[in-house]
mmCIF file of C-alpha atoms in Angstrom:
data_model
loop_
_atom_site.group_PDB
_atom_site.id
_atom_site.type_symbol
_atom_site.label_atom_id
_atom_site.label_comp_id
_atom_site.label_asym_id
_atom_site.label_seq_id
_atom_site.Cartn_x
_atom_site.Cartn_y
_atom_site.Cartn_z
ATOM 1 C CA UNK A 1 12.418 -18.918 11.444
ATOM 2 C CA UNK A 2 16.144 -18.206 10.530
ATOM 3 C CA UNK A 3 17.770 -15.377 9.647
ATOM 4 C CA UNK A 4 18.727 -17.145 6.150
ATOM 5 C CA UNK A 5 15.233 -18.256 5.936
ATOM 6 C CA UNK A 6 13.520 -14.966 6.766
ATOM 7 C CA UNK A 7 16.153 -12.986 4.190
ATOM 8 C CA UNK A 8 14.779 -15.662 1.625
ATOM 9 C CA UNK A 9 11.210 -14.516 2.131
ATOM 10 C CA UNK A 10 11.600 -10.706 2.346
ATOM 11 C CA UNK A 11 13.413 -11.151 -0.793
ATOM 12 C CA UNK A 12 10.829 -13.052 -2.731
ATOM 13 C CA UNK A 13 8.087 -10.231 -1.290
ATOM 14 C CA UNK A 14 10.688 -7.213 -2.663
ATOM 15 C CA UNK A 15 10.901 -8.855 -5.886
ATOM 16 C CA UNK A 16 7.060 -9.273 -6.465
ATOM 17 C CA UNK A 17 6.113 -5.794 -5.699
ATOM 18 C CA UNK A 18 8.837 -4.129 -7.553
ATOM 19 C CA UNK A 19 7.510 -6.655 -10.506
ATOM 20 C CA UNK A 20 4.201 -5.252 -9.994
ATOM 21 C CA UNK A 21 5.317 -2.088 -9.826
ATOM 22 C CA UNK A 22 7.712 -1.455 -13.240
ATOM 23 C CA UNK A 23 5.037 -3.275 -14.695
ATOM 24 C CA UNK A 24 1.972 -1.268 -13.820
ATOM 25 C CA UNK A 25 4.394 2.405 -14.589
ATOM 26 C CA UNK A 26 5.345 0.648 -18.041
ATOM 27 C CA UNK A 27 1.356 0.146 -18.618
ATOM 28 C CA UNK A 28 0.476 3.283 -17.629
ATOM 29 C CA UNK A 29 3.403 5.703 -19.472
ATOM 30 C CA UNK A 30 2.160 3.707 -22.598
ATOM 31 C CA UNK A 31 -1.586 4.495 -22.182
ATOM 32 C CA UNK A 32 -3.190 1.580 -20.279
ATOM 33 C CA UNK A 33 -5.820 1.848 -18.435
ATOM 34 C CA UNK A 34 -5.835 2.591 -14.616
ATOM 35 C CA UNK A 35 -9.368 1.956 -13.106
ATOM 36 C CA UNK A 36 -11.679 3.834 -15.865
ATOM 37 C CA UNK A 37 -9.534 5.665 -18.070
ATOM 38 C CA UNK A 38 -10.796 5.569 -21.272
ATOM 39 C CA UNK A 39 -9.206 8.000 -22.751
ATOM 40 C CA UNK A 40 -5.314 8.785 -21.068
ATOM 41 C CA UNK A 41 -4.334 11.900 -20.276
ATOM 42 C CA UNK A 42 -0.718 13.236 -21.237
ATOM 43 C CA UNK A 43 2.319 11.946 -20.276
ATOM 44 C CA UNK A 44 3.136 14.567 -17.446
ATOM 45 C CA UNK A 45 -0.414 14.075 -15.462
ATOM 46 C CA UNK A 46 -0.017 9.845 -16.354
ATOM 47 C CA UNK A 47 3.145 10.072 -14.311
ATOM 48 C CA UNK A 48 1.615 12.014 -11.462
ATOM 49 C CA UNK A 49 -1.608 9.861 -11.260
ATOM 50 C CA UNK A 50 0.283 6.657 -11.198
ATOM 51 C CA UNK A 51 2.619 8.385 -7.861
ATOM 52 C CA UNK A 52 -0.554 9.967 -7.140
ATOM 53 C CA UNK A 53 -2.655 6.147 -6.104
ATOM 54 C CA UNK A 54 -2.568 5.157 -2.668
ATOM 55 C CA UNK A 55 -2.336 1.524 -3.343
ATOM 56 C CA UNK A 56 1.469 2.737 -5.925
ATOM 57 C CA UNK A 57 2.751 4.213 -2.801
ATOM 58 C CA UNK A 58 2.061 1.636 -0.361
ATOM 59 C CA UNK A 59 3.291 -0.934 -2.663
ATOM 60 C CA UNK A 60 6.440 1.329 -3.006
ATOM 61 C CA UNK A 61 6.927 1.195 0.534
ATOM 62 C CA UNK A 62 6.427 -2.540 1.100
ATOM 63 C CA UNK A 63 9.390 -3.061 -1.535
ATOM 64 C CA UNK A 64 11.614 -0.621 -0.598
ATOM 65 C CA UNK A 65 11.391 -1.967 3.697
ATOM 66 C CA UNK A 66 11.555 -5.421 2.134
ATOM 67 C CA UNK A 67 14.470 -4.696 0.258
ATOM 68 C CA UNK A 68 16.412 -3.532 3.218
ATOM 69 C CA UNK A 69 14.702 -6.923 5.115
ATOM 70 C CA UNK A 70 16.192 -8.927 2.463
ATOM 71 C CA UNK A 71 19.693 -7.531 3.423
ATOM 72 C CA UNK A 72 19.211 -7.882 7.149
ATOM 73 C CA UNK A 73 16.074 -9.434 8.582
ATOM 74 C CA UNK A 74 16.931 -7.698 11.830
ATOM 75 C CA UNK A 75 17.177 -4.071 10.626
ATOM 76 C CA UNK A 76 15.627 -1.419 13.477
ATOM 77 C CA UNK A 77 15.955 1.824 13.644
ATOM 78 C CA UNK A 78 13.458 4.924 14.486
ATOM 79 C CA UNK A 79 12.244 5.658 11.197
ATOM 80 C CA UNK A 80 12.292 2.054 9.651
ATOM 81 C CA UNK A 81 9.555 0.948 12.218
ATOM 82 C CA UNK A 82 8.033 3.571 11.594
ATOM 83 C CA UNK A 83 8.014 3.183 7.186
ATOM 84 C CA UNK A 84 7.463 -0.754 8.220
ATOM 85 C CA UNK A 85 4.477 -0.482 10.290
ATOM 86 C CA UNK A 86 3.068 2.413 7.425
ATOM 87 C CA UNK A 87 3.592 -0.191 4.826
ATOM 88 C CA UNK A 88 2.196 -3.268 6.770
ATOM 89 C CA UNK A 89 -0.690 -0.948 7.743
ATOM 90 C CA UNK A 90 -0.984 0.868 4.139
ATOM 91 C CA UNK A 91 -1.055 -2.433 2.236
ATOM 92 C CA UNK A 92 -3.605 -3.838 3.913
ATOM 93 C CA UNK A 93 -5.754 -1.559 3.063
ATOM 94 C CA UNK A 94 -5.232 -1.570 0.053
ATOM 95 C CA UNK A 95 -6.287 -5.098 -0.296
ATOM 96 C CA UNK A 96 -9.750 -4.583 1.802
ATOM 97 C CA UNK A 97 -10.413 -1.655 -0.060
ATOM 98 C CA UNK A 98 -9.855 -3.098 -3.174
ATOM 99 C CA UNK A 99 -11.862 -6.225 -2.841
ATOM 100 C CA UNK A 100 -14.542 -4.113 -1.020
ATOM 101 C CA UNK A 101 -15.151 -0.945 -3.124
ATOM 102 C CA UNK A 102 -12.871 -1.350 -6.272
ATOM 103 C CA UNK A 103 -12.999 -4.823 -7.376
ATOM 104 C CA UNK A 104 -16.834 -4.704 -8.884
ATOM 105 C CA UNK A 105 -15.600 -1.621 -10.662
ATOM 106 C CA UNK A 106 -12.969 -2.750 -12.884
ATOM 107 C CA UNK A 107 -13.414 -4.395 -15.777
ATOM 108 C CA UNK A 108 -9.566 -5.202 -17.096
ATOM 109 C CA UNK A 109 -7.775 -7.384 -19.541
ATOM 110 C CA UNK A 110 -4.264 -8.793 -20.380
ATOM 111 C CA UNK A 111 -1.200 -7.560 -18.303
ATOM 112 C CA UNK A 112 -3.374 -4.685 -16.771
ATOM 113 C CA UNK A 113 -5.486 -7.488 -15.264
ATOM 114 C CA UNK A 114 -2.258 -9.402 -14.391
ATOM 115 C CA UNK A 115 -0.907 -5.789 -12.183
ATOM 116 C CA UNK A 116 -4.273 -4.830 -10.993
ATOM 117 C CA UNK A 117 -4.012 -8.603 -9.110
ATOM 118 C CA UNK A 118 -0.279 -8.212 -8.162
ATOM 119 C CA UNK A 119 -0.804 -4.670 -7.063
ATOM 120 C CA UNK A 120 -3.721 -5.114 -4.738
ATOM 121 C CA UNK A 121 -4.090 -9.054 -3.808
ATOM 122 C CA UNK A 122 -0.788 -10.691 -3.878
ATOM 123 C CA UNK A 123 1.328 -7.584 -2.824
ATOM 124 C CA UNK A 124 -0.844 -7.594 0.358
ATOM 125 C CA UNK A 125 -1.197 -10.933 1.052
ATOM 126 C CA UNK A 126 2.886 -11.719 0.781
ATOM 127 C CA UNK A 127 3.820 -8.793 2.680
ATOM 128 C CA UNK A 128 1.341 -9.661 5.642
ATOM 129 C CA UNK A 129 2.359 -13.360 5.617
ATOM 130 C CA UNK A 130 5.762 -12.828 6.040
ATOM 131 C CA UNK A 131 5.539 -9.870 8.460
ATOM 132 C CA UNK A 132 3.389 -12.866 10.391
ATOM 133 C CA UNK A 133 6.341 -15.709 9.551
ATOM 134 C CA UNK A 134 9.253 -13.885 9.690
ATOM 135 C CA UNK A 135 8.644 -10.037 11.394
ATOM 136 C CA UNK A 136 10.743 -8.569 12.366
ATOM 137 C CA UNK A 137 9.248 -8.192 15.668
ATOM 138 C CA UNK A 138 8.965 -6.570 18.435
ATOM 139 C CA UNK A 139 9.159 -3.364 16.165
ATOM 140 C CA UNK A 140 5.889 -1.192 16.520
ATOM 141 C CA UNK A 141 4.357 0.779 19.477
ATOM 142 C CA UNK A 142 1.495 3.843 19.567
ATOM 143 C CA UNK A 143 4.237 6.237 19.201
ATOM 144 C CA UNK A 144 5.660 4.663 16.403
ATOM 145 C CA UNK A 145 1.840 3.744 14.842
ATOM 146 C CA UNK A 146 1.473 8.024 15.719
ATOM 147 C CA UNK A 147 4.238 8.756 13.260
ATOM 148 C CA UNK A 148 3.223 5.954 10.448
ATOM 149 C CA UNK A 149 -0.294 7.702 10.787
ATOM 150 C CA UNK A 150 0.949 10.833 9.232
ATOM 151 C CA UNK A 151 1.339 8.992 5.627
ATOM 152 C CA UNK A 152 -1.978 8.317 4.919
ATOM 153 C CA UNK A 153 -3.258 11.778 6.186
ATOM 154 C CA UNK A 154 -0.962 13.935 4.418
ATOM 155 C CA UNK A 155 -2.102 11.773 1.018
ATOM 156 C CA UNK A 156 -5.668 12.221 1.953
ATOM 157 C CA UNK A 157 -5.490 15.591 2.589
ATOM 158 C CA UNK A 158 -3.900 16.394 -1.105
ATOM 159 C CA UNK A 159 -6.006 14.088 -2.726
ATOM 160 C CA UNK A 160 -8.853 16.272 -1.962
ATOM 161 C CA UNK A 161 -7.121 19.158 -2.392
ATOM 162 C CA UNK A 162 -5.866 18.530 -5.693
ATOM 163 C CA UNK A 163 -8.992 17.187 -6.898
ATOM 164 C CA UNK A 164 -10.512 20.411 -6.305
ATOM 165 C CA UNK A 165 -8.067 22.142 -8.544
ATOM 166 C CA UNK A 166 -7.806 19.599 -11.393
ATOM 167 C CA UNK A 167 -11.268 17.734 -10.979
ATOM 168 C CA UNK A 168 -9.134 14.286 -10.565
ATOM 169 C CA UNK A 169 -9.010 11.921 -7.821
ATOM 170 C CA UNK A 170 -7.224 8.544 -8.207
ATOM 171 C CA UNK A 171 -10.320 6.426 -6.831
ATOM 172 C CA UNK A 172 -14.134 7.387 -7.261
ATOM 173 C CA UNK A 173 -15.379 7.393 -3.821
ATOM 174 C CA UNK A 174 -13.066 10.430 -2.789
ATOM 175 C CA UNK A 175 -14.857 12.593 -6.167
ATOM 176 C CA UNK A 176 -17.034 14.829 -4.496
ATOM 177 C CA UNK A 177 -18.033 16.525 -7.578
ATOM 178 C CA UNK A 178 -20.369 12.636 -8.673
ATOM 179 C CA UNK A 179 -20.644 11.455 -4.708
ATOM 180 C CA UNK A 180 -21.206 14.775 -3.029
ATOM 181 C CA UNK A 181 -19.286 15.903 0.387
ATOM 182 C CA UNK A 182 -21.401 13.909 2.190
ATOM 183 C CA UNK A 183 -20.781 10.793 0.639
ATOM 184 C CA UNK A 184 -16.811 11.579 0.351
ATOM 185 C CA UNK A 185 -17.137 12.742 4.135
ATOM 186 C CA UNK A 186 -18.418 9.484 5.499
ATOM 187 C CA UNK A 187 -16.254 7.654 3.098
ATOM 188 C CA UNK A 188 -13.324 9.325 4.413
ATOM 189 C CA UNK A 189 -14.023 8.750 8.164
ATOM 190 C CA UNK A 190 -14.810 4.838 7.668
ATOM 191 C CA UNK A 191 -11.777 4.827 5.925
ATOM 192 C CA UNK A 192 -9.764 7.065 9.060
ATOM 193 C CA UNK A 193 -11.207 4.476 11.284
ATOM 194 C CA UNK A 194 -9.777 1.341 9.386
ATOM 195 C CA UNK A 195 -6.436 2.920 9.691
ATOM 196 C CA UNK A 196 -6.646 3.546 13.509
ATOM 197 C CA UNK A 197 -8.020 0.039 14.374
ATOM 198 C CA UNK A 198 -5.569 -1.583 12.065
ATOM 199 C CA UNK A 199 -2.354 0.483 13.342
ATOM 200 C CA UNK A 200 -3.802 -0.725 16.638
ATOM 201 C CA UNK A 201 -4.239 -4.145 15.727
ATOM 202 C CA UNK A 202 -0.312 -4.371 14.638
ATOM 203 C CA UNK A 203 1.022 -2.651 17.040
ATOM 204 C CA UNK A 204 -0.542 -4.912 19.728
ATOM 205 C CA UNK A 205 0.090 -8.040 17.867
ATOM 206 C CA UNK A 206 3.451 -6.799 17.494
ATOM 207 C CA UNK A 207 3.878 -6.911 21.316
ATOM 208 C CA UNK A 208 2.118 -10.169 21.737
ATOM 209 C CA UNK A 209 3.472 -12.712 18.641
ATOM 210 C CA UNK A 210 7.233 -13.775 19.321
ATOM 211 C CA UNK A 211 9.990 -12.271 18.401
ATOM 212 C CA UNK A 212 11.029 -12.501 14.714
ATOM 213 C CA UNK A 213 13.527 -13.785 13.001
ATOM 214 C CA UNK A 214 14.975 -16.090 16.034
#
């Protein structure tokens, strides 16, 4: 795959999720539903909520790498393979966990349905495809999956923390006031484990597919 070629394609990926994303923070600052809401909260807390979901911020950072892809499809640096890998890893689990544990929840209509799709199937689907087409690659290691690992901590730990102060957490298997610590606690560590065998699996795929753009 080209350079011109693999520019093309980290282009088309930037321009979804940024789609997906104006779209779903329009929805939302107006009052549409995000998972259950039935009854929106004020303007201040929508705004945090919608920063606040794991699958926002892993979106965010598969269109802001692919965005600097689309300008050059070789950038490298220290803390870009380190955002890449976070997104690659982060939006893939946002997909399984979606289809998995979220999907038989929703029940959504109209342009919410249309986001809630971009968000967590076509987002995740585009961004590992062309990560697979076009890389770039070699990029990832253990130290740098290390680093990326700190992301998804951090958010977990203040997602329970602040759900303890407010009584909100963006996705119903983290409440532990309905599911009980127990339930939370082994939700957390299947979830922990995902992470680790996925920031594995890229990093060693990373080593082992060719080198990206050519």
């Amino acid at each position: 795959m080209t350079r011109e070629r693999a520019r093309a394609v980290h282009l088309v990926v930037a321009a979804v999720a940024w789609f997906a994303l104006v779209l779903q923070l329009i929805l939302v600052l107006r009052g549409g539903r995000v998972l259950d809401e039935v009854d929106p909260p004020g303007l201040v807390a929508r705004t945090y909520r919608y920063f606040a979901y794991f699958t926002i911020q892993s979106n965010i950072l598969v269109a802001t790498t692919s965005t600097m892809l689309a300008r050059d499809p070789d950038r490298d640096g220290p803390g870009f393979r380190v955002a890449r890998l976070a997104a690659l890893v982060g939006i893939t689990v946002t997909g399984l966990v979606h289809f998995v544990l979220l999907r038989p929840l929703l029940d959504l209509q109209g342009a919410d349905w249309i986001c809630d799709k971009l968000l967590h199937m076509v987002v995740p689907v585009a961004a590992v495809a062309a990560w697979a087409l076009v890389g770039p690659r070699p990029r990832a290691g253990l130290r740098v999956a290390a680093y990326a690992l700190a992301w998804p901590v951090a958010w977990l730990g203040w997602t329970l923390v602040v759900g303890q102060v407010d009584g909100w957490v963006p996705y119903p298997f983290l409440d532990a006031g309905d599911e009980g610590w127990g339930a939370v606690g082994i939700a957390c560590a299947g979830i922990t484990i995902l992470f680790l065998l996925l920031f594995a699996l890229y990093a060693w795929l990373d080593r082992r597919l060719h080198p990206a753009p050519r």
